[in-house]
Coordinates of C-alpha atoms in Angstrom, one line a residue:
X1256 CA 0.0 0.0 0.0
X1257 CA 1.6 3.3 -0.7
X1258 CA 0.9 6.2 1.2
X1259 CA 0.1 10.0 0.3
X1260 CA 3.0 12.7 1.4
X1261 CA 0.8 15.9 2.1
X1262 CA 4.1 17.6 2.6
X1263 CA 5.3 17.5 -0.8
X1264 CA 2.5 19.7 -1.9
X1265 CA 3.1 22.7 0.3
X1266 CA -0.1 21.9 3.0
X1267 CA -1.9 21.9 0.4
X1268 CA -4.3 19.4 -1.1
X1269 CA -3.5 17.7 -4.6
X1270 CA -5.5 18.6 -7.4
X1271 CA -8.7 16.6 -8.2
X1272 CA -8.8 13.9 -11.0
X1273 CA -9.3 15.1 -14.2
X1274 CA -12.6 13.4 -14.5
X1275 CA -13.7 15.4 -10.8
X1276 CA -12.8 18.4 -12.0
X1277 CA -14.9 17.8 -15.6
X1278 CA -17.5 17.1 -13.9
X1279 CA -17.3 20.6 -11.5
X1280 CA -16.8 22.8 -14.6
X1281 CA -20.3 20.8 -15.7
X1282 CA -21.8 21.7 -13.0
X1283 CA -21.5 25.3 -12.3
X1284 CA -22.3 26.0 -16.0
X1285 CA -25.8 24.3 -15.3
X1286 CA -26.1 26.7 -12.6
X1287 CA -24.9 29.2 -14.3
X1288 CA -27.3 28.6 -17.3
X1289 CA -30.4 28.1 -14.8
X1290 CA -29.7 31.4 -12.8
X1291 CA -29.5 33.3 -16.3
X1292 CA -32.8 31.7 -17.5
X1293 CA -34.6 33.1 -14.0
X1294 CA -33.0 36.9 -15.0
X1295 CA -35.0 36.6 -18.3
X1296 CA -38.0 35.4 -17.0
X1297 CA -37.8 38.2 -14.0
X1298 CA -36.8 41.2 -16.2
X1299 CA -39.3 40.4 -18.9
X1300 CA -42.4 42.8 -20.1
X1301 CA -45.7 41.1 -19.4
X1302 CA -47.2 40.2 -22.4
X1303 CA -49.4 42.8 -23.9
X1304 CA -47.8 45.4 -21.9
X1305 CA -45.3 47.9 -22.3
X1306 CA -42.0 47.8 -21.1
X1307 CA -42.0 51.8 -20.1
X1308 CA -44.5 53.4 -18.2
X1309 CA -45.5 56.3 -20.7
X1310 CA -47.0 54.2 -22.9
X1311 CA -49.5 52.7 -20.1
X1312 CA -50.5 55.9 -19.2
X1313 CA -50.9 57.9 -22.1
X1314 CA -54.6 58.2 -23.2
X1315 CA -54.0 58.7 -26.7
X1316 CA -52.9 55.4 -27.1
X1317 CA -56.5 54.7 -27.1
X1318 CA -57.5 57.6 -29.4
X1319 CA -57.6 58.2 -32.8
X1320 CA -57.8 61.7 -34.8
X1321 CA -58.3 63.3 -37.9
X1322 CA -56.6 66.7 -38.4
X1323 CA -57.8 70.4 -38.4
X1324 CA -58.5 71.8 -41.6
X1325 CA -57.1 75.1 -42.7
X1326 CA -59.4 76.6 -44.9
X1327 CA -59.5 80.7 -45.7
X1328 CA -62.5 82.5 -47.6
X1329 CA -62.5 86.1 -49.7
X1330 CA -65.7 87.7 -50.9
X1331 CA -66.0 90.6 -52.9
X1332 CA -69.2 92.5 -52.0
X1333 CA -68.0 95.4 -54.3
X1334 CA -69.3 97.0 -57.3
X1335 CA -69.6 95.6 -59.8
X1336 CA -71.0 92.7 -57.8
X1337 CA -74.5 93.1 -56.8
X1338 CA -75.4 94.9 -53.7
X1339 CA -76.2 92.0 -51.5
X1340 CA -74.1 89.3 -53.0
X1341 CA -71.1 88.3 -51.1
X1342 CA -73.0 88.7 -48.1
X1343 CA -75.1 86.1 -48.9
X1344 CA -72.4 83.6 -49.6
X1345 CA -71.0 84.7 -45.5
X1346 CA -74.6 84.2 -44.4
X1347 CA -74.7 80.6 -45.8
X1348 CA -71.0 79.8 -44.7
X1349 CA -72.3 81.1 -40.9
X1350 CA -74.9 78.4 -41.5
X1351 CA -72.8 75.5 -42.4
X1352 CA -69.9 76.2 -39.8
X1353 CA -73.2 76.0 -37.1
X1354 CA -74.1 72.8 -38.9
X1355 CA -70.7 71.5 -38.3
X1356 CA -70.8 69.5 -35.2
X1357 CA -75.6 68.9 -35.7
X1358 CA -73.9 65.2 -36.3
X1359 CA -73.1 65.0 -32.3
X1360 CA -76.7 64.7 -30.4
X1361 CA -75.3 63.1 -27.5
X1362 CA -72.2 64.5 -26.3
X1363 CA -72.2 63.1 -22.8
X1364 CA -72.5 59.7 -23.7
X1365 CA -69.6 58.8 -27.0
X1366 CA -69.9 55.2 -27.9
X1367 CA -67.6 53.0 -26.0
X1368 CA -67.1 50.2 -28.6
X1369 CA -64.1 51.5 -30.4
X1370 CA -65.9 51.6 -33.9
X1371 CA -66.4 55.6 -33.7
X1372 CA -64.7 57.3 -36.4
X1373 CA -63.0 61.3 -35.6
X1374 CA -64.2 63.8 -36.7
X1375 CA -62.1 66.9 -38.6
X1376 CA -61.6 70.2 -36.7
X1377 CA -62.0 73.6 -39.2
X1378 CA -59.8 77.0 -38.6
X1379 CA -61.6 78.9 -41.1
X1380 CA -60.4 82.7 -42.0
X1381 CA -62.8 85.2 -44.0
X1382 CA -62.4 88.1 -45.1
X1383 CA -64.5 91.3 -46.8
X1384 CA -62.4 92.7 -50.4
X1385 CA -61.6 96.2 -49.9
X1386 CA -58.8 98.3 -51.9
X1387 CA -56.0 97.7 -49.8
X1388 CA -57.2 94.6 -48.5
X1389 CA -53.2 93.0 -48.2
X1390 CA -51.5 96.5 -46.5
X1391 CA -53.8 98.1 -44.4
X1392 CA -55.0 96.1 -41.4
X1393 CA -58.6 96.8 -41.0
X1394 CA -59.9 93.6 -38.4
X1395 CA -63.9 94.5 -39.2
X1396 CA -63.4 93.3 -42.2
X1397 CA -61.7 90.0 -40.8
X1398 CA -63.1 86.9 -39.0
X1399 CA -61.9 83.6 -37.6
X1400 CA -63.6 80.4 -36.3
X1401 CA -61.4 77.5 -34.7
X1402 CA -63.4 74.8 -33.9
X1403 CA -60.8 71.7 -32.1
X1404 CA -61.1 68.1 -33.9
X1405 CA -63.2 65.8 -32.1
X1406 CA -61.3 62.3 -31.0
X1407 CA -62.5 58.7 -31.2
X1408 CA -61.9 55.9 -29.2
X1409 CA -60.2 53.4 -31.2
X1410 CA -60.3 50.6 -28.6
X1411 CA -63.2 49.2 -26.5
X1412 CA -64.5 49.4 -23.2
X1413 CA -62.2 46.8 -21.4
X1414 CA -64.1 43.8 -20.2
X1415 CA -63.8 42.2 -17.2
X1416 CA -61.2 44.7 -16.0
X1417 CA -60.1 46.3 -12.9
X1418 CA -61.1 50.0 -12.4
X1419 CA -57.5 49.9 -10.6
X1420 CA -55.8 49.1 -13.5
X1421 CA -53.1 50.6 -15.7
X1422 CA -54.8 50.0 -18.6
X1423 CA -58.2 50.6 -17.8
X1424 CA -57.3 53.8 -16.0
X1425 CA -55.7 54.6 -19.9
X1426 CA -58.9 54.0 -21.8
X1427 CA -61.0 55.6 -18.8
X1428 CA -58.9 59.0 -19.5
X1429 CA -59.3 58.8 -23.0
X1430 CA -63.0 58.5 -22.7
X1431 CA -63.5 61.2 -20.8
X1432 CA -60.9 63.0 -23.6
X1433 CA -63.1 62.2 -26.1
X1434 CA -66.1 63.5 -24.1
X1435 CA -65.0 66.3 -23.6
X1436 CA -63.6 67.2 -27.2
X1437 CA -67.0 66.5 -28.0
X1438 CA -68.4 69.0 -26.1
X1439 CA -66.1 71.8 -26.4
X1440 CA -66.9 71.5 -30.4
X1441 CA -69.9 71.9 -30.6
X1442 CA -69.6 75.3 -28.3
X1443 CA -66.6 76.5 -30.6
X1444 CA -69.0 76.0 -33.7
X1445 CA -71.3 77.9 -31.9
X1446 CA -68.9 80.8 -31.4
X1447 CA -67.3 80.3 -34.2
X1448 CA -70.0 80.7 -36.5
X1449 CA -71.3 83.9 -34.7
X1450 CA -67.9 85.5 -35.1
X1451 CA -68.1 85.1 -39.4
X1452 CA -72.1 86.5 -39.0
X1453 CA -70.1 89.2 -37.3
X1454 CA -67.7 89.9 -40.2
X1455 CA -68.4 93.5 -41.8
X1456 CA -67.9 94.5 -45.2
X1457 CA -66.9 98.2 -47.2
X1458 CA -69.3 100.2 -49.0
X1459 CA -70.9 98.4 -51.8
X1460 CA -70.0 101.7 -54.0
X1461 CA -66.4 101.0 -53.8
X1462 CA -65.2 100.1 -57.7
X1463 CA -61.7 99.2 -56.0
X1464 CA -61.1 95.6 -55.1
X1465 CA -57.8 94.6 -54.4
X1466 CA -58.9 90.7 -54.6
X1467 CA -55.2 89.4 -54.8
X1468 CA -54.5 91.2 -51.7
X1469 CA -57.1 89.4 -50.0
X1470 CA -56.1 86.3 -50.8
X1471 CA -52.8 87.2 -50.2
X1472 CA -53.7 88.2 -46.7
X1473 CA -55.3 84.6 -46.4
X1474 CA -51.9 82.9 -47.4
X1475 CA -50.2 84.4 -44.2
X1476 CA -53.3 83.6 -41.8
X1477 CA -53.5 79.8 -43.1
X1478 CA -50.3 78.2 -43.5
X1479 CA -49.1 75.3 -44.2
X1480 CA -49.3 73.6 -40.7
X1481 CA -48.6 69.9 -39.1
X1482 CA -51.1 68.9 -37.0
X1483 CA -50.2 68.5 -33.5
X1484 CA -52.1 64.5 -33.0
X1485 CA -51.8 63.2 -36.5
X1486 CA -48.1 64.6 -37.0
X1487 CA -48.8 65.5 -40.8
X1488 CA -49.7 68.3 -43.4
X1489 CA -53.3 69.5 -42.4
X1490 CA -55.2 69.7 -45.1
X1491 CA -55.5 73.2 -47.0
X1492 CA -57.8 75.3 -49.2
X1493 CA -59.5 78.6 -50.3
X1494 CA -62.3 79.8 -51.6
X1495 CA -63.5 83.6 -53.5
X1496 CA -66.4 85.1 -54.4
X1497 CA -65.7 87.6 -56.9
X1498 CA -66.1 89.0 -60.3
X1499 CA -62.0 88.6 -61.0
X1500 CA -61.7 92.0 -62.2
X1501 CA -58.9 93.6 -60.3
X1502 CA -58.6 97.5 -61.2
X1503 CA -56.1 97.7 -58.5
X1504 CA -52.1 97.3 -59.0
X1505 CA -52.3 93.5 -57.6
X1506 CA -50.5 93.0 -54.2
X1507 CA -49.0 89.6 -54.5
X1508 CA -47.7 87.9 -51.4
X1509 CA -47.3 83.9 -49.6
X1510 CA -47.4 80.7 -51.6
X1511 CA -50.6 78.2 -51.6
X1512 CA -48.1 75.5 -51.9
X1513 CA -50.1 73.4 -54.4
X1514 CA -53.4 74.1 -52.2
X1515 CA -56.7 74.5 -54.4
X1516 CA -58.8 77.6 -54.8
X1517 CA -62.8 77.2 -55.7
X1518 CA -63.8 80.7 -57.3
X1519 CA -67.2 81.2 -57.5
X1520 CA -67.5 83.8 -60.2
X1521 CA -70.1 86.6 -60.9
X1522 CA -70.3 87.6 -64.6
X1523 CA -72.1 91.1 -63.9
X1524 CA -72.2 92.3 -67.7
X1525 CA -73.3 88.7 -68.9
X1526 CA -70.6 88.6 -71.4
X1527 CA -69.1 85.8 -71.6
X1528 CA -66.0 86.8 -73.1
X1529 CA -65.3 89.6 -71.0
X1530 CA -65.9 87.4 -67.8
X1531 CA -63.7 84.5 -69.1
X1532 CA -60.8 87.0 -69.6
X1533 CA -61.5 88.8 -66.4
X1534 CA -61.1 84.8 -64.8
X1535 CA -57.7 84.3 -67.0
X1536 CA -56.3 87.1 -65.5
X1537 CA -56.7 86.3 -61.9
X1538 CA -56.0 82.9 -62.6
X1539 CA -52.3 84.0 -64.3
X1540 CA -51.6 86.2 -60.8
X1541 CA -52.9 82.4 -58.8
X1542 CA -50.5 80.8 -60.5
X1543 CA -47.8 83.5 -59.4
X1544 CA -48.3 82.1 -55.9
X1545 CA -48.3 78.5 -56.4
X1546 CA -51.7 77.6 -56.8
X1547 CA -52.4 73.9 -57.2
X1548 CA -56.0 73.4 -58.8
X1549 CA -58.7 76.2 -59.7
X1550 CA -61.8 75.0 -59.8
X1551 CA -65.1 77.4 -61.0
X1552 CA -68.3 76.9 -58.8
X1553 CA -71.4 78.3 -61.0
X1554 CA -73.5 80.4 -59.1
X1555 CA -76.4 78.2 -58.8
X1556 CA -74.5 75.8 -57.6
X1557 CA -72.8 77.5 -54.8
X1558 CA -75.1 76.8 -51.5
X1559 CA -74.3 73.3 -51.9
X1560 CA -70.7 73.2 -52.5
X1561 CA -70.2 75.7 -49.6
X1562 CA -71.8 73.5 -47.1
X1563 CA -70.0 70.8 -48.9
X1564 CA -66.7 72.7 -48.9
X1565 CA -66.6 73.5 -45.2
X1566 CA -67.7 69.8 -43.7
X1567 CA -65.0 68.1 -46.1
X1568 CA -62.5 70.9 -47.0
X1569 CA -62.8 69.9 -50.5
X1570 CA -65.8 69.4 -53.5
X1571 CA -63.6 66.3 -54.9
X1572 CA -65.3 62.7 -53.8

């Protein structure tokens, strides 16, 4: 039998066999594997939920919107118009701007299933022709109506959930959001509407309308915007009512960056001719400032593609 000299090795105990000290490296990797696998299971999001807590308690994860449309107006209510005749195109955009929000009948109570759609808010400029209608700031014969976009909720009422919940707390605060977006609409139409019914207009026996001016003037009250929920272009148009003839030097000014202008036209002497040249010309001074599309509205047409015009922001399908 042969005996073991601890002394040779310093007090200190041999090494293991190699197969022992296989079998220890096995072992602690095993560990080490299983105590990784717990981390990853520990650390991980829930499924369905976010990892950070904005995004569990930001309503307008439940919310969708449609933008606010930027939409400016001109009429001419000078000779050689008729007396009378641009304020009857204010009177019947009054009307349709009041119309705006006749959809909502029940603000206090929005559906709760997720299948409402949003509705468009309008910040609608109009303004009275006059000779200087570009230079000279003259706020009677401006006015303004801002009416907010109206939210939907894109998700359901949660079922079955906790009222102490993240998520239900979420969807609760965009409900009441919505509610309340609702609500503050229709009173801004209101307002809104009595504030263009407000809008004055110069002396009919003015011969001088400085109609590029005024649309000038629009170009710098409506620009090109990005709306704060949708995080894109809002949508952008104009409208005149005029007889295009502009005995005035024209005051050019501001780009419509491709946006489209509806001109509803009055042909005073009933020449046609005379009236199509009249429309070339302020056409040629549109294009100067970028117009995208000009589209004629006949006269007898014109109720209906106002009401159209403010509810859509367009007359295209």
């Amino acid at each position: 039998m042969s005996l073991i000299n601890f002394n040779a090795y310093d007090n200190n105990p041999p090494p293991p066999p190699r197969r022992a000290r296989r079998g220890w490296l096995v072992g602690g990797a095993v560990v080490a594997g299983v105590l990784v696998v717990v981390l990853a299971i520990t650390l991980r999001p829930a499924t369905g939920q976010s990892s950070g807590p904005a995004a569990n308690s930001d309503p307008a994860a439940d919310l969708s919107f449609d933008p606010v449309r930027q939409q400016g107006v001109c009429l001419d209510g000078l000779q050689p118009t008729p007396d009378g005749w641009a304020q009857g195109f204010a009177a019947q955009i009054k009307t349709a701007v009041a119309n705006l929000e006749a959809w909502d009948t029940d603000p206090e109570n929005p559906p709760n299933t997720g299948t409402e759609q949003p509705h468009a808010g309008l910040n609608l400029w109009m303004k009275a022709v006059y000779t200087n209608s570009l230079s000279t700031d003259n706020p009677q014969f401006t006015a303004h109506a801002a009416i907010r976009s109206v939210s939907a909720l894109k998700t359901p009422l949660p079922t079955n959930a906790d009222p102490g919940d993240a998520l239900y707390q979420r969807w609760n605060s965009a409900f009441e959001q919505t509610k309340a977006d609702r609500k503050a609409a229709i009173t801004e139409a209101s307002k809104g509407a009595d504030a263009l019914g407000a809008l004055q207009f110069p002396p009919h026996d003015s011969t001088f309308s400085g109609i590029s001016g005024c649309i000038s003037a629009l170009l710098d009250d409506v620009p090109d915007v990005t709306d704060e929920h949708t995080h894109s272009a809002s949508p952008r148009s104009f409208l005149i009512a005029t007889d295009c003839n502009e005995p005035v030097a024209p005051q050019l000014k501001g780009s419509f960056n491709g946006a489209t202008l509806y001109v509803i036209q009055s042909c005073v002497s009933g020449i046609a001719d005379e009236c199509s040249r009249y429309f070339q010309q302020f056409s040629d001074r549109m294009h100067q400032l970028h117009v995208g599309q000009i589209i004629q509205i006949p006269e007898d047409q014109a109720p209906d593609a106002i009401a159209k015009w403010i509810q859509n922001g367009s007359l295209q399908s």
